[in-house]
Coordinates of C-alpha atoms in Angstrom, one line a residue:
M1 CA -68.5 96.9 -65.0
K2 CA -71.5 95.5 -67.0
K3 CA -71.1 96.8 -70.5
V4 CA -72.9 96.1 -73.5
F5 CA -71.5 95.5 -77.4
L6 CA -74.2 97.1 -79.1
H7 CA -73.4 96.1 -83.1
I8 CA -75.8 98.5 -85.2
G9 CA -75.6 96.5 -88.5
F10 CA -75.6 98.4 -91.5
P11 CA -77.1 97.3 -94.9
K12 CA -74.3 95.0 -96.9
T13 CA -71.6 95.1 -93.6
G14 CA -71.5 91.4 -93.1
T15 CA -73.7 91.5 -90.9
T16 CA -75.5 88.2 -91.3
S17 CA -71.3 86.8 -91.7
I18 CA -70.5 88.8 -87.9
Q19 CA -74.0 87.1 -86.5
N20 CA -73.7 83.9 -87.9
F21 CA -70.5 83.6 -85.9
L22 CA -71.2 85.2 -83.0
T23 CA -74.3 82.4 -82.7
L24 CA -71.5 79.3 -83.7
N25 CA -69.1 80.5 -81.3
K26 CA -72.2 81.0 -78.2
L27 CA -70.7 78.9 -75.6
Y28 CA -67.3 80.0 -76.7
L29 CA -67.5 83.2 -76.3
Q30 CA -69.6 82.6 -72.4
N31 CA -66.9 81.0 -71.7
L32 CA -65.0 84.6 -71.7
G33 CA -67.4 86.5 -70.6
F34 CA -69.8 87.7 -73.0
S35 CA -73.3 86.2 -73.3
L36 CA -75.3 87.1 -76.7
P37 CA -79.5 86.6 -76.5
V38 CA -79.7 84.6 -79.0
N39 CA -81.9 81.7 -79.0
S40 CA -82.3 82.7 -75.0
L41 CA -85.4 84.9 -76.5
W42 CA -86.2 84.3 -80.0
P43 CA -84.4 82.0 -82.3
H44 CA -83.1 84.2 -84.7
E45 CA -79.5 85.0 -84.9
N46 CA -80.2 89.1 -86.1
N47 CA -81.9 90.2 -82.7
I48 CA -83.9 92.2 -85.4
L49 CA -86.8 91.9 -82.3
I50 CA -84.3 94.1 -79.9
A51 CA -85.0 97.4 -82.2
E52 CA -89.1 97.1 -83.0
L53 CA -89.5 96.7 -79.1
F54 CA -88.2 100.7 -79.0
R55 CA -89.7 102.1 -82.2
N56 CA -93.1 104.5 -81.6
S57 CA -96.7 102.3 -82.1
D58 CA -97.6 105.0 -84.7
L59 CA -95.1 104.7 -86.7
F60 CA -96.3 100.8 -87.9
T61 CA -98.4 100.5 -91.1
S62 CA -99.6 97.2 -93.2
D63 CA -96.9 97.5 -95.0
L64 CA -93.5 96.6 -92.4
N65 CA -90.1 96.6 -93.1
V66 CA -89.6 92.6 -94.4
L67 CA -87.4 92.3 -92.1
T68 CA -90.0 92.2 -89.2
S69 CA -93.2 91.2 -91.6
D70 CA -92.4 87.0 -90.9
Y71 CA -93.0 88.1 -87.1
F72 CA -95.9 90.9 -88.0
N73 CA -98.0 89.2 -90.3
R74 CA -100.0 87.5 -88.2
F75 CA -101.4 90.0 -86.4
P76 CA -104.3 91.7 -87.5
N77 CA -104.2 94.8 -86.3
V78 CA -101.5 97.2 -84.5
S79 CA -103.0 97.4 -81.1
E80 CA -101.9 93.3 -80.6
I81 CA -98.6 94.3 -82.5
T82 CA -98.0 96.2 -79.5
S83 CA -98.8 93.4 -76.7
Y84 CA -97.0 91.1 -78.2
L85 CA -94.0 94.1 -78.8
N86 CA -94.7 94.3 -74.7
S87 CA -95.0 90.5 -74.4
E88 CA -91.5 90.0 -75.6
K89 CA -89.6 93.5 -73.9
K90 CA -90.1 91.0 -70.2
K91 CA -89.0 88.5 -71.4
L92 CA -86.2 91.3 -72.4
S93 CA -85.8 92.7 -69.0
L94 CA -86.3 89.5 -67.3
Y95 CA -83.1 87.7 -69.4
L96 CA -80.9 91.2 -69.1
S97 CA -81.9 90.8 -64.8
K98 CA -80.0 87.5 -64.2
L99 CA -77.4 87.7 -66.5
C100 CA -74.2 86.3 -65.2
T101 CA -72.0 88.2 -67.8
D102 CA -70.5 90.9 -67.6
Y103 CA -70.8 91.5 -71.2
L104 CA -73.8 91.9 -73.5
I105 CA -72.9 91.9 -77.6
I106 CA -76.5 92.2 -79.2
S107 CA -76.2 92.5 -83.2
C108 CA -79.8 94.0 -85.2
E109 CA -80.3 95.7 -88.4
N110 CA -83.2 97.4 -87.5
L111 CA -81.2 99.5 -85.2
V112 CA -80.4 101.8 -88.5
F113 CA -83.5 102.6 -89.1
L114 CA -84.5 103.9 -85.6
K115 CA -85.1 107.9 -84.9
E116 CA -82.7 109.5 -82.5
N117 CA -85.7 109.9 -79.4
E118 CA -86.0 105.9 -79.9
L119 CA -82.8 105.0 -79.9
I120 CA -82.5 107.6 -76.7
L121 CA -85.5 105.0 -75.3
L122 CA -82.9 102.2 -76.3
R123 CA -79.5 103.8 -74.4
N124 CA -82.1 104.6 -71.2
Y125 CA -83.3 100.7 -70.9
L126 CA -80.2 99.6 -71.2
L127 CA -78.4 101.8 -68.7
K128 CA -80.7 100.6 -66.5
Y129 CA -79.2 97.1 -66.8
F130 CA -75.5 98.1 -68.0
D131 CA -72.8 100.7 -67.0
T132 CA -71.6 101.6 -70.5
I133 CA -72.8 100.7 -74.4
E134 CA -69.9 100.8 -77.1
I135 CA -71.8 100.8 -80.2
I136 CA -69.9 99.3 -83.3
V137 CA -70.7 100.0 -86.7
Y138 CA -69.1 99.1 -90.2
L139 CA -69.5 101.7 -93.0
R140 CA -69.1 100.2 -96.7
D141 CA -67.9 102.4 -100.0
Q142 CA -71.7 104.0 -100.9
L143 CA -70.5 102.9 -105.0
S144 CA -69.5 99.4 -103.9
L145 CA -73.0 99.4 -101.4
K146 CA -75.1 100.6 -104.7
H147 CA -73.7 97.8 -106.5
S148 CA -74.3 95.2 -104.1
L149 CA -77.9 95.5 -103.7
L150 CA -78.8 95.8 -107.3
M151 CA -77.0 92.6 -107.1
T152 CA -78.9 90.8 -104.7
E153 CA -82.3 92.3 -106.4
I154 CA -81.4 90.7 -109.7
I155 CA -80.2 87.5 -107.3
N156 CA -84.1 87.2 -105.9
G157 CA -85.5 87.0 -109.1
Y158 CA -86.4 91.0 -109.2
S159 CA -86.0 92.7 -112.4
S160 CA -84.3 96.6 -113.2
N161 CA -83.8 99.1 -115.8
L162 CA -81.3 100.4 -113.0
L163 CA -78.7 97.6 -114.6
T164 CA -76.2 100.0 -116.5
P165 CA -72.7 100.9 -116.2
E166 CA -74.1 104.2 -115.7
F167 CA -75.7 103.7 -112.7
L168 CA -73.0 101.7 -110.9
I169 CA -70.7 105.0 -111.3
H170 CA -72.4 107.5 -110.6
D171 CA -73.5 110.1 -108.1
F172 CA -74.6 107.3 -105.0
P173 CA -76.3 109.8 -102.3
N174 CA -77.6 112.3 -105.6
H175 CA -78.5 109.7 -107.9
I176 CA -80.2 107.0 -105.1
R177 CA -82.8 109.7 -104.7
N178 CA -84.2 109.5 -108.4
V179 CA -84.7 105.3 -107.8
P180 CA -88.2 104.5 -109.2
D181 CA -90.7 103.7 -106.4
G182 CA -90.5 100.1 -105.7
Y183 CA -87.3 99.8 -105.5
T184 CA -85.4 98.1 -102.4
L185 CA -83.8 101.0 -101.6
H186 CA -86.9 103.0 -101.1
K187 CA -87.4 100.6 -98.4
W188 CA -85.1 102.4 -96.6
D189 CA -84.5 106.0 -94.9
I190 CA -82.6 107.9 -97.8
D191 CA -80.9 109.3 -94.8
E192 CA -79.8 105.8 -93.9
F193 CA -77.5 106.1 -96.4
D194 CA -76.2 109.5 -95.6
Y195 CA -73.1 108.2 -93.5
L196 CA -72.8 112.1 -91.8
H197 CA -76.0 111.9 -90.8
C198 CA -75.6 108.5 -88.8
L199 CA -73.1 108.4 -87.2
N200 CA -73.7 112.3 -86.1
K201 CA -77.1 111.0 -84.7
L202 CA -75.3 107.7 -82.7
E203 CA -72.8 110.1 -81.4
A204 CA -75.6 111.7 -80.7
V205 CA -77.6 109.2 -77.9
F206 CA -74.1 107.7 -77.7
P207 CA -71.3 110.3 -76.9
N208 CA -68.0 109.0 -76.5
S209 CA -69.2 105.4 -77.4
V210 CA -69.8 104.7 -81.2
T211 CA -66.3 102.7 -82.9
P212 CA -67.2 103.1 -86.7
R213 CA -64.9 100.6 -88.8
L214 CA -64.7 100.5 -92.6
F215 CA -66.2 97.1 -94.5
N216 CA -62.1 97.2 -96.4
K217 CA -60.8 94.0 -96.6
K218 CA -57.7 95.1 -96.6
D219 CA -58.6 97.9 -93.7
F220 CA -59.5 94.6 -91.5
I221 CA -57.5 93.9 -88.6
N222 CA -56.1 90.3 -90.2
E223 CA -57.9 91.5 -92.9
N224 CA -61.0 89.2 -91.4
I225 CA -64.0 90.8 -90.8
F226 CA -64.3 88.9 -87.9
S227 CA -60.5 88.8 -86.1
D228 CA -61.8 92.9 -86.5
F229 CA -65.0 91.9 -84.9
C230 CA -63.7 90.7 -82.2
S231 CA -60.6 93.1 -81.7
V232 CA -62.9 95.4 -80.3
L233 CA -64.5 93.4 -77.7
G234 CA -60.6 93.2 -76.6
I235 CA -60.0 89.5 -77.3
N236 CA -58.5 88.0 -80.4
L237 CA -60.2 85.6 -82.8
S238 CA -58.0 82.4 -82.0
S239 CA -58.5 78.7 -83.7
D240 CA -60.8 77.9 -80.8
F241 CA -63.8 80.3 -82.9
I242 CA -65.7 78.4 -85.0
I243 CA -65.6 80.0 -88.8
P244 CA -68.8 80.1 -90.7
N245 CA -69.3 79.6 -94.0
N246 CA -69.3 82.3 -96.4
K247 CA -73.7 82.5 -97.5
N248 CA -73.2 85.2 -100.3
S249 CA -73.7 84.8 -103.7
R250 CA -71.5 87.0 -105.7
I251 CA -72.1 87.1 -109.5
S252 CA -70.1 89.0 -112.6
F253 CA -71.6 92.4 -114.8
S254 CA -72.1 90.3 -117.1
A255 CA -73.9 87.1 -115.4
A256 CA -76.5 90.1 -113.5
K257 CA -77.5 91.1 -117.0
I258 CA -78.2 87.9 -118.1
I259 CA -80.2 86.4 -115.1
N260 CA -81.8 90.3 -115.5
T261 CA -83.3 89.8 -118.4
F262 CA -84.4 86.0 -117.6
N263 CA -86.9 88.5 -115.0
K264 CA -87.9 90.8 -117.1
S265 CA -89.2 87.7 -119.9
F266 CA -90.6 85.8 -116.4
P267 CA -91.5 88.6 -113.3
G268 CA -93.0 85.7 -112.1
F269 CA -90.0 84.2 -110.9
K270 CA -89.7 86.6 -107.8
D271 CA -92.8 85.2 -106.3
G272 CA -92.0 81.8 -106.1

């Protein structure tokens, strides 16, 4: 029985770390019966194009999501983007038709942005090649999420008037709607921060196939996200696995205030 594990990476839930882990252990996982569409289709750990293959073409605009703009900014119009995606979909179909393992792992951040009808297209497509689909999602406490998103903006050279204790402790679902235009949080649909909405959408498309996990060290198997992820796959995190280095930068609130002041004084810094 063939099965695909679809890891839908919500913002700030260790998705990049998981993708690095999968890539580093691609050959070992293949020996365990798991394939990864990494470096087979596109040279990227985050299979973001998989989401774009099932997005309605009429939703494309010149202001594409920051995660996909690097792929599409070389195309002069939507027609050529669509042609390119059709070509990539054929590559994916060929890859899946020749898959020699019983299990496939797809990890993609952009899947969280797909609407229900787009997820249905993805589901129906995958069921041509697999008997079952299991959805893996990690959910992070929204207060912690808001803090992390803001800190990431500041580390990346942007400044914000929102760096206040009041903003960081305010009720997230309501306060986020008042974030000024241009702030990163507006690049995502507000509904995607409503976990109940997201889980209901996923459950409607993939009934009895959604495995929500809490993004909290104390809730991870062995307090380790890689061990936790492996447990969903039905395998143990042994010493044979390669553990990636943590690439995420963390700064204190005091340090963030200093960097934020610098970014305000030198706004061009964000452009390099």
